[in-house]
Amino acid sequence: MSFFQNTLDLIEKAADIMKLDGDVQTMISHPNRIIQVSIPVKMDNGQTRIFEGFRVQHSNLRGPYKGGIRYHQDVNMEEVKALATLMTFKCAVVDIPLGGGKGGIIVNPKELSNAELERMTRAYTAQIAPFIGPDIDIPAPDVNTDGQIMTWIADEYSRIKQRPALGVVTGKPLFFGGSLGRNRATAQGGVFVLKEATKDLGKKPEDTRVVIQGFGNAGAHAAEILESEGYRVVAVSDSKGGIYCHEGIHVVRAIKCKEETGSVHECTVVGKKFDYHVEEGAVCERITNEQLLELECDILILSALENQVTGKNAHQVKAKLILELANGPLDAEADTILAERGVTVIPDILANAGGVTVSYFEWVQNQMNYYWPEDEVHERLQKIMVQSWEHVKAASDKYSTTLRMGAFITAFERLAEVMKARSIV
Ligand code: GLU
């Protein structure tokens, strides 16, 4: 089943549980606008290559379209439609006045030079410039995109429009209109929710074993935050594979090692101690991504890509709690299996909403041209995440359903309210 179909099924299921007006469900199951562009790029060797790009504007019912742009060789339209839809629900779950959108380019950015990457980003921006803007559609980073890429987009957009327009994208560097706390916001938001969810379990952080799939912006920051709070991060991985250290990983060193070697998979050798990389005296081993998902642990954090835990491996997952920092990491079958097995899943549209929440703060600061200190960002994020957790938990209790359904229901109530008030349905 495609990721988009899976998302539509979740919407249908939530609508059924809450006995929602069928028109509301129909409306929200169709993205408002789908943009597909060809992006010609002059490569360093003088040849021109055409890349394919997308921007899906799913819903602007509650505010301008909002959502990241991903650069990945496997990007496709169905995936971008699913991700855009999830953004609409995500912004509604945390109750920020934004809609949902998503973009992507089919490319492996690691194969491009920096100059090629810049030319591609600027050409894509030029193609979508008529459709984006600080009060229309505001892109942000996603898989394989970062502050540098956002800077090129903002610069190109401002050049085309002949006016400064910092608020056209979020996730910018601090010196170019970024917000303090944005880089780690996805992870920080997830940790706030995680702590609420585990508050009553009475387990100390040092006794809590955490496994993290994905060591990009979300995963690495989550590892760092959890380590600083005393949790025991025992395994991490990236697209090449991972490492498992029974006694715990020295996260700060692992991040440094990944920066130097390109992959966390290189940060140990079988059976040998790499004192530079891991805890003093620890014995660590290399593992595959498949093995990582099946490790004995308390918390599994999924921060890579969609469809990582499926009907095939869900039975082997041993974690008692899953935090979805990635979008859509469980497929529908896995979701059912894990729910039946009593595994708590904190769903993506709540768990990773810290990213877009601080994007919202960044955009607000750009509009005001006045910038907040980090503790203000941190406190505001905490308040929103804790409140959203309470709303989602209350909805899942009220309807005796999963947290995922609780999150969809919370969002749906807010979306339906606006549709009704605006006489759209
Ligand atoms: N790409 C992130 C997400 O999936 C952030 C989106 C944003 O900040 O607009 O939530």
Short mmCIF file of N, CA, C and O in Angstrom, two decimals, residues 288-345:
data_model
loop_
_atom_site.label_atom_id
_atom_site.label_comp_id
_atom_site.label_asym_id
_atom_site.label_seq_id
_atom_site.Cartn_x
_atom_site.Cartn_y
_atom_site.Cartn_z
N THR A 288 23.22 -4.04 11.82
CA THR A 288 22.49 -3.53 10.66
C THR A 288 21.26 -2.78 11.17
O THR A 288 20.88 -2.89 12.32
N ASN A 289 20.64 -2.05 10.26
CA ASN A 289 19.42 -1.34 10.63
C ASN A 289 18.31 -2.29 11.04
O ASN A 289 17.51 -1.98 11.91
N GLU A 290 18.28 -3.46 10.40
CA GLU A 290 17.25 -4.46 10.74
C GLU A 290 17.46 -4.95 12.17
O GLU A 290 16.53 -5.06 12.96
N GLN A 291 18.71 -5.24 12.49
CA GLN A 291 19.02 -5.72 13.85
C GLN A 291 18.67 -4.66 14.89
O GLN A 291 18.16 -4.97 15.96
N LEU A 292 18.96 -3.43 14.55
CA LEU A 292 18.72 -2.34 15.51
C LEU A 292 17.25 -2.28 15.93
O LEU A 292 16.93 -2.12 17.11
N LEU A 293 16.36 -2.47 14.96
CA LEU A 293 14.93 -2.37 15.27
C LEU A 293 14.47 -3.46 16.22
O LEU A 293 13.45 -3.32 16.88
N GLU A 294 15.24 -4.55 16.26
CA GLU A 294 14.80 -5.70 17.07
C GLU A 294 15.53 -5.81 18.40
O GLU A 294 15.41 -6.80 19.11
N LEU A 295 16.29 -4.79 18.75
CA LEU A 295 17.06 -4.85 20.01
C LEU A 295 16.16 -4.76 21.24
O LEU A 295 15.13 -4.11 21.21
N GLU A 296 16.63 -5.40 22.28
CA GLU A 296 15.99 -5.31 23.59
C GLU A 296 16.16 -3.87 24.11
O GLU A 296 17.28 -3.39 24.20
N CYS A 297 15.09 -3.18 24.39
CA CYS A 297 15.22 -1.81 24.91
C CYS A 297 13.88 -1.33 25.47
O CYS A 297 12.87 -2.01 25.31
N ASP A 298 13.90 -0.16 26.10
CA ASP A 298 12.65 0.39 26.63
C ASP A 298 11.99 1.30 25.60
O ASP A 298 10.79 1.29 25.42
N ILE A 299 12.83 2.12 24.96
CA ILE A 299 12.29 3.11 24.03
C ILE A 299 12.99 2.98 22.67
O ILE A 299 14.22 2.94 22.61
N LEU A 300 12.20 2.92 21.63
CA LEU A 300 12.75 2.91 20.27
C LEU A 300 12.34 4.22 19.61
O LEU A 300 11.15 4.54 19.54
N ILE A 301 13.34 4.98 19.17
CA ILE A 301 13.05 6.25 18.50
C ILE A 301 13.30 6.07 17.01
O ILE A 301 14.41 5.71 16.60
N LEU A 302 12.27 6.30 16.22
CA LEU A 302 12.41 6.14 14.77
C LEU A 302 12.58 7.53 14.17
O LEU A 302 11.65 8.34 14.19
N SER A 303 13.78 7.80 13.64
CA SER A 303 14.00 9.15 13.11
C SER A 303 14.69 9.07 11.75
O SER A 303 15.53 9.90 11.42
N ALA A 304 14.31 8.05 10.97
CA ALA A 304 14.88 7.95 9.61
C ALA A 304 13.79 8.26 8.58
O ALA A 304 13.37 9.40 8.45
N LEU A 305 13.31 7.22 7.90
CA LEU A 305 12.34 7.45 6.84
C LEU A 305 11.04 6.71 7.13
O LEU A 305 10.92 6.04 8.14
N GLU A 306 10.10 6.78 6.19
CA GLU A 306 8.82 6.09 6.36
C GLU A 306 8.98 4.57 6.16
O GLU A 306 9.98 4.10 5.62
N ASN A 307 7.95 3.84 6.61
CA ASN A 307 7.85 2.39 6.40
C ASN A 307 9.07 1.59 6.86
O ASN A 307 9.55 0.70 6.15
N GLN A 308 9.57 1.88 8.02
CA GLN A 308 10.72 1.15 8.55
C GLN A 308 10.29 -0.08 9.35
O GLN A 308 10.91 -1.12 9.29
N VAL A 309 9.22 0.07 10.10
CA VAL A 309 8.65 -1.09 10.79
C VAL A 309 7.37 -1.45 10.06
O VAL A 309 6.49 -0.61 9.87
N THR A 310 7.32 -2.70 9.60
CA THR A 310 6.20 -3.13 8.76
C THR A 310 5.61 -4.43 9.32
O THR A 310 6.05 -4.91 10.37
N GLY A 311 4.63 -4.97 8.59
CA GLY A 311 4.05 -6.24 9.00
C GLY A 311 5.12 -7.33 9.15
O GLY A 311 4.97 -8.28 9.91
N LYS A 312 6.23 -7.18 8.42
CA LYS A 312 7.28 -8.20 8.43
C LYS A 312 8.08 -8.22 9.73
O LYS A 312 8.43 -9.27 10.24
N ASN A 313 8.42 -7.05 10.27
CA ASN A 313 9.30 -7.05 11.44
C ASN A 313 8.65 -6.55 12.74
O ASN A 313 9.29 -6.56 13.79
N ALA A 314 7.38 -6.14 12.67
CA ALA A 314 6.73 -5.56 13.86
C ALA A 314 6.69 -6.54 15.03
O ALA A 314 6.78 -6.14 16.19
N HIS A 315 6.57 -7.84 14.73
CA HIS A 315 6.51 -8.83 15.80
C HIS A 315 7.84 -8.93 16.55
O HIS A 315 7.89 -9.35 17.69
N GLN A 316 8.92 -8.56 15.87
CA GLN A 316 10.25 -8.69 16.47
C GLN A 316 10.65 -7.47 17.31
O GLN A 316 11.67 -7.49 18.01
N VAL A 317 9.90 -6.40 17.20
CA VAL A 317 10.25 -5.19 17.96
C VAL A 317 10.05 -5.47 19.45
O VAL A 317 9.01 -5.95 19.86
N LYS A 318 11.09 -5.15 20.24
CA LYS A 318 10.99 -5.48 21.67
C LYS A 318 10.75 -4.26 22.55
O LYS A 318 10.50 -4.39 23.75
N ALA A 319 10.84 -3.09 21.95
CA ALA A 319 10.63 -1.86 22.74
C ALA A 319 9.21 -1.82 23.29
O ALA A 319 8.29 -2.38 22.69
N LYS A 320 9.07 -1.13 24.43
CA LYS A 320 7.73 -0.99 25.02
C LYS A 320 7.08 0.29 24.56
O LYS A 320 5.87 0.47 24.63
N LEU A 321 7.92 1.20 24.08
CA LEU A 321 7.41 2.49 23.62
C LEU A 321 8.16 2.93 22.37
O LEU A 321 9.38 2.78 22.29
N ILE A 322 7.42 3.44 21.40
CA ILE A 322 8.05 3.94 20.17
C ILE A 322 7.73 5.42 20.02
O ILE A 322 6.58 5.83 20.14
N LEU A 323 8.78 6.20 19.76
CA LEU A 323 8.61 7.63 19.51
C LEU A 323 8.90 7.88 18.03
O LEU A 323 10.02 7.64 17.57
N GLU A 324 7.90 8.36 17.30
CA GLU A 324 8.07 8.55 15.85
C GLU A 324 8.58 9.96 15.53
O GLU A 324 7.80 10.87 15.29
N LEU A 325 9.90 10.11 15.51
CA LEU A 325 10.45 11.42 15.12
C LEU A 325 10.46 11.58 13.61
O LEU A 325 10.49 12.69 13.09
N ALA A 326 10.46 10.48 12.89
CA ALA A 326 10.33 10.54 11.42
C ALA A 326 8.85 10.61 11.08
O ALA A 326 8.00 10.44 11.94
N ASN A 327 8.56 10.88 9.82
CA ASN A 327 7.17 10.88 9.38
C ASN A 327 6.83 9.51 8.81
O ASN A 327 7.53 8.99 7.93
N GLY A 328 5.78 8.90 9.34
CA GLY A 328 5.29 7.63 8.80
C GLY A 328 6.21 6.43 8.93
O GLY A 328 6.23 5.58 8.03
N PRO A 329 6.99 6.29 10.02
CA PRO A 329 7.92 5.15 10.08
C PRO A 329 7.26 3.78 10.26
O PRO A 329 7.90 2.77 10.04
N LEU A 330 6.00 3.75 10.67
CA LEU A 330 5.30 2.46 10.78
C LEU A 330 4.27 2.35 9.65
O LEU A 330 3.56 3.31 9.39
N ASP A 331 4.17 1.19 9.02
CA ASP A 331 3.09 1.03 8.06
C ASP A 331 1.83 0.57 8.80
O ASP A 331 1.86 0.33 10.02
N ALA A 332 0.72 0.45 8.08
CA ALA A 332 -0.57 0.17 8.73
C ALA A 332 -0.54 -1.16 9.47
O ALA A 332 -1.04 -1.27 10.60
N GLU A 333 0.07 -2.16 8.84
CA GLU A 333 0.12 -3.49 9.48
C GLU A 333 0.89 -3.44 10.79
O GLU A 333 0.47 -4.01 11.80
N ALA A 334 2.03 -2.76 10.75
CA ALA A 334 2.86 -2.65 11.96
C ALA A 334 2.08 -1.95 13.06
O ALA A 334 2.13 -2.34 14.23
N ASP A 335 1.36 -0.93 12.66
CA ASP A 335 0.57 -0.17 13.63
C ASP A 335 -0.41 -1.09 14.36
O ASP A 335 -0.53 -1.04 15.59
N THR A 336 -1.09 -1.93 13.60
CA THR A 336 -2.07 -2.85 14.18
C THR A 336 -1.37 -3.87 15.08
O THR A 336 -1.79 -4.10 16.22
N ILE A 337 -0.30 -4.45 14.58
CA ILE A 337 0.41 -5.48 15.35
C ILE A 337 0.92 -4.90 16.67
O ILE A 337 0.73 -5.48 17.74
N LEU A 338 1.52 -3.71 16.61
CA LEU A 338 2.10 -3.13 17.82
C LEU A 338 1.01 -2.75 18.82
O LEU A 338 1.17 -2.93 20.03
N ALA A 339 -0.11 -2.25 18.30
CA ALA A 339 -1.23 -1.90 19.20
C ALA A 339 -1.72 -3.17 19.90
O ALA A 339 -1.94 -3.17 21.12
N GLU A 340 -1.85 -4.25 19.14
CA GLU A 340 -2.30 -5.52 19.74
C GLU A 340 -1.33 -6.03 20.80
O GLU A 340 -1.72 -6.62 21.79
N ARG A 341 -0.05 -5.79 20.54
CA ARG A 341 0.97 -6.26 21.48
C ARG A 341 1.15 -5.30 22.67
O ARG A 341 2.01 -5.51 23.52
N GLY A 342 0.39 -4.22 22.69
CA GLY A 342 0.44 -3.30 23.82
C GLY A 342 1.63 -2.36 23.81
O GLY A 342 1.99 -1.80 24.86
N VAL A 343 2.26 -2.19 22.65
CA VAL A 343 3.37 -1.24 22.56
C VAL A 343 2.78 0.16 22.38
O VAL A 343 1.93 0.37 21.52
N THR A 344 3.24 1.09 23.20
CA THR A 344 2.76 2.47 23.08
C THR A 344 3.49 3.15 21.92
O THR A 344 4.72 3.12 21.87
N VAL A 345 2.73 3.75 21.02
CA VAL A 345 3.36 4.47 19.90
C VAL A 345 2.98 5.95 20.00
O VAL A 345 1.80 6.29 19.96
#
